[in-house]
XYZ file of C-alpha atoms in Angstrom:
68
model
C 107.347 92.423 140.754
C 106.550 96.243 140.814
C 102.936 97.888 140.366
C 102.252 100.992 140.048
C 98.687 101.993 140.543
C 97.253 105.217 139.780
C 93.146 106.705 139.318
C 91.543 110.100 139.282
C 87.377 109.737 140.243
C 84.114 111.908 141.910
C 83.644 114.448 139.120
C 81.096 115.694 140.961
C 79.651 112.939 141.794
C 79.884 112.183 145.808
C 83.091 114.237 145.303
C 84.083 116.896 143.661
C 87.380 115.074 143.051
C 89.180 112.133 144.717
C 92.862 110.169 143.096
C 94.855 107.939 144.332
C 98.263 106.754 143.228
C 100.266 103.909 144.795
C 103.492 102.086 144.084
C 104.161 98.233 146.132
C 106.638 95.489 145.653
C 105.304 92.545 145.937
C 107.583 89.136 146.569
C 106.274 85.841 145.928
C 106.514 84.008 149.230
C 105.506 80.335 148.137
C 103.712 79.944 145.022
C 100.406 80.708 145.879
C 101.285 83.879 147.823
C 103.052 87.085 147.168
C 103.434 89.879 149.961
C 103.351 93.373 149.162
C 105.091 96.578 150.600
C 104.307 100.104 149.613
C 103.885 103.589 150.526
C 100.076 104.866 148.940
C 98.593 108.396 148.129
C 94.958 109.963 148.776
C 93.472 113.080 148.276
C 89.967 113.743 148.590
C 88.053 117.394 147.934
C 84.357 116.941 148.933
C 81.687 119.962 149.011
C 78.052 120.283 150.576
C 77.067 123.999 150.648
C 79.162 124.952 152.598
C 80.603 122.868 153.861
C 84.089 121.586 152.795
C 86.100 119.091 153.588
C 89.697 118.603 151.522
C 92.359 116.100 153.035
C 95.306 113.873 152.135
C 96.116 111.193 153.526
C 99.487 109.325 152.975
C 101.472 106.379 154.019
C 103.155 102.961 153.730
C 100.966 100.250 152.336
C 101.661 96.047 153.260
C 99.441 93.296 152.017
C 99.388 89.361 150.752
C 97.674 88.440 147.708
C 96.398 84.000 148.174
C 96.244 82.971 144.673
C 94.488 79.278 144.758
């Protein structure tokens, strides 16, 4: 299966704005174990008086889900 994820946050609470998007392909290795491989983009803008941080992190993601 394929999972597409997107969220937006911040709005002046902790950060001005933050958002992320991810796409993963999920493979059922066993009946209970699923492996995920994908890509994620995360953006953050933070302001505290005169200090400003604006940046992004991107790259591959891997994960595992154990269902019981």
